[in-house]
Amino acid sequence: ATFLAMVGIRFSDLSFSLANGNTTITGNYYIDAKVLIDQVTSRGARQIVSELYSQPKAWDSVLRNVATGAESWLRVAVALHPGSDAGASEMLTLSVGEALENAPENVFRIALDEFKLDSICSAPDIDDVRYNSFELAVSAIRRRQNRIAAISVPDLKNKSKKCIQLLEESKKGVAKFYGISNEPR
């Protein structure tokens, strides 16, 4: 048996290795929310964001999981956000916004201390092929509004109304971007 097996560590549990002085991800810690949060706790958000962002497959996996709106993945987004800047921060915010289509109550309960309402209650990323037309972007906004409108938790009603209003306002920006005026919404 190998030393790692004797001490109960699987290769996939290892979070990174050093090769040529650069940190590269060799394990797949980024696919498990709890393990990922443990990594942030032990090594810091900035280090983990840097590792993940430099590995497109890993970063995309994290963003897709955050967009599901699952509590554990929204907690990952909250943990990673302080260590992010520029593009990484924007991408995390867009993923949390996308989570409104899946689990808006979770987004409001978990993510609003770290992510501002006016940031997540906005249009989707029009550079993403899933939203790269006026129709696709507005459809996503409507899905978010419909899911948010269905929230029945009294404590979240004010946030829900404000978010729906912000999303409605974001349609104007999408229309302007696509050169559409007087379009029925």
XYZ file of C-alpha atoms in Angstrom:
185
model
C 0.000 0.000 0.000
C 1.127 3.538 -0.678
C 1.838 5.999 2.075
C -1.235 8.051 1.118
C -3.447 4.973 1.299
C -1.996 4.049 4.687
C -2.907 7.449 6.103
C -6.341 7.363 4.494
C -5.895 10.017 1.803
C -7.155 9.426 -1.703
C -5.381 11.149 -4.579
C -8.638 12.897 -5.535
C -8.727 14.466 -2.056
C -5.511 16.362 -2.704
C -6.350 19.922 -3.573
C -3.338 21.001 -5.595
C 0.228 20.191 -6.524
C 3.185 22.357 -7.302
C 4.671 21.917 -10.745
C 7.342 24.276 -12.068
C 6.511 26.643 -9.220
C 2.960 27.210 -10.425
C -0.103 25.989 -8.589
C -2.274 23.692 -10.648
C -5.343 21.789 -9.613
C -4.778 18.051 -9.711
C -7.582 16.941 -7.416
C -11.175 17.813 -7.976
C -11.954 19.604 -4.737
C -13.936 22.149 -6.729
C -16.797 19.695 -7.407
C -17.768 19.301 -3.745
C -19.154 22.406 -2.036
C -18.135 21.365 1.482
C -14.583 20.490 0.463
C -14.333 23.743 -1.472
C -15.443 25.803 1.536
C -12.934 23.904 3.689
C -10.231 24.887 1.200
C -11.301 28.541 1.372
C -11.237 28.376 5.173
C -7.798 26.804 5.332
C -6.040 28.536 2.423
C -8.016 31.719 1.867
C -10.530 32.898 -0.705
C -7.995 34.780 -2.838
C -5.791 31.697 -3.266
C -8.720 29.439 -4.146
C -10.267 31.950 -6.567
C -6.879 32.367 -8.234
C -6.480 28.607 -8.656
C -10.008 28.039 -9.914
C -10.106 31.067 -12.222
C -6.857 29.962 -13.868
C -8.447 26.589 -14.679
C -11.481 27.256 -16.931
C -12.995 23.793 -16.437
C -12.855 24.129 -12.664
C -14.130 27.721 -12.635
C -16.991 26.945 -15.024
C -17.970 23.978 -12.865
C -18.163 26.197 -9.781
C -20.204 28.850 -11.630
C -22.654 26.257 -12.992
C -23.126 24.826 -9.516
C -23.689 28.270 -7.971
C -26.306 28.978 -10.660
C -28.356 25.984 -9.468
C -29.250 27.959 -6.357
C -28.426 25.049 -4.064
C -27.742 26.309 -0.534
C -24.304 24.710 -0.363
C -23.190 26.309 -3.642
C -24.535 29.734 -2.741
C -22.441 29.446 0.428
C -19.458 28.705 -1.822
C -20.169 31.885 -3.810
C -20.355 33.882 -0.565
C -17.070 32.352 0.615
C -15.257 32.963 -2.681
C -16.522 36.491 -3.378
C -14.181 38.334 -0.961
C -11.223 36.717 -2.739
C -12.403 37.674 -6.212
C -11.788 40.767 -8.264
C -12.806 42.156 -11.645
C -13.836 39.325 -13.973
C -14.058 36.630 -11.327
C -16.258 38.824 -9.139
C -18.541 39.696 -12.035
C -18.861 36.048 -13.035
C -19.755 34.994 -9.483
C -22.352 37.759 -9.296
C -23.880 36.718 -12.618
C -24.082 33.100 -11.411
C -25.842 34.162 -8.222
C -28.228 36.200 -10.393
C -28.853 33.160 -12.556
C -29.683 31.195 -9.404
C -32.785 33.409 -9.092
C -34.281 31.268 -11.875
C -33.870 28.147 -9.751
C -34.030 28.993 -6.063
C -34.686 32.680 -5.383
C -35.474 32.135 -1.692
C -32.040 30.574 -1.192
C -30.424 33.484 -3.017
C -32.170 36.033 -0.789
C -31.506 34.133 2.451
C -27.877 33.194 1.796
C -26.258 35.529 -0.707
C -27.602 39.014 0.021
C -25.159 39.777 2.819
C -22.293 39.413 0.339
C -23.919 40.252 -3.013
C -25.995 43.394 -3.396
C -29.601 43.146 -4.561
C -29.056 45.570 -7.435
C -26.122 43.469 -8.669
C -27.880 40.118 -8.753
C -31.279 41.429 -9.839
C -29.990 42.472 -13.229
C -29.875 41.215 -16.778
C -27.997 38.008 -17.523
C -24.593 38.031 -19.205
C -25.351 38.847 -22.854
C -21.913 37.478 -23.786
C -23.124 34.035 -22.686
C -24.551 32.168 -25.706
C -27.595 31.226 -23.638
C -28.562 34.911 -23.436
C -26.946 36.453 -26.531
C -30.077 37.897 -28.123
C -32.733 40.315 -26.943
C -35.300 37.513 -26.816
C -33.078 35.120 -24.855
C -31.995 37.758 -22.344
C -35.544 39.024 -21.748
C -36.817 35.440 -21.418
C -34.271 34.857 -18.660
C -35.329 38.067 -16.924
C -38.980 36.986 -17.092
C -38.154 33.535 -15.683
C -36.383 35.217 -12.779
C -39.285 37.591 -12.192
C -41.796 34.728 -12.257
C -39.809 32.618 -9.809
C -39.338 35.576 -7.479
C -43.040 36.515 -7.673
C -43.893 33.015 -6.447
C -42.043 33.538 -3.149
C -44.561 33.381 -0.333
C -42.246 33.955 2.633
C -43.414 37.216 4.259
C -39.888 38.219 5.346
C -38.755 38.160 1.708
C -41.649 40.087 0.149
C -39.931 43.494 0.147
C -36.735 42.088 -1.327
C -38.799 40.194 -3.887
C -40.679 43.301 -5.010
C -37.487 45.345 -5.262
C -35.722 42.592 -7.222
C -38.627 42.259 -9.672
C -38.531 46.042 -10.176
C -34.755 45.999 -10.769
C -35.132 43.157 -13.253
C -37.849 45.098 -15.071
C -35.550 48.105 -15.314
C -32.755 45.893 -16.663
C -34.884 45.099 -19.727
C -34.364 48.696 -20.882
C -30.598 48.213 -20.864
C -30.907 44.967 -22.804
C -33.157 46.659 -25.375
C -30.717 49.552 -25.690
C -27.790 47.154 -26.129
C -29.596 45.393 -28.986
C -30.795 48.653 -30.545
C -34.451 47.919 -29.870
C -36.818 50.756 -28.995
C -40.515 50.755 -28.138
C -40.398 46.970 -27.885
C -43.319 45.528 -25.929
C -42.068 43.968 -22.742
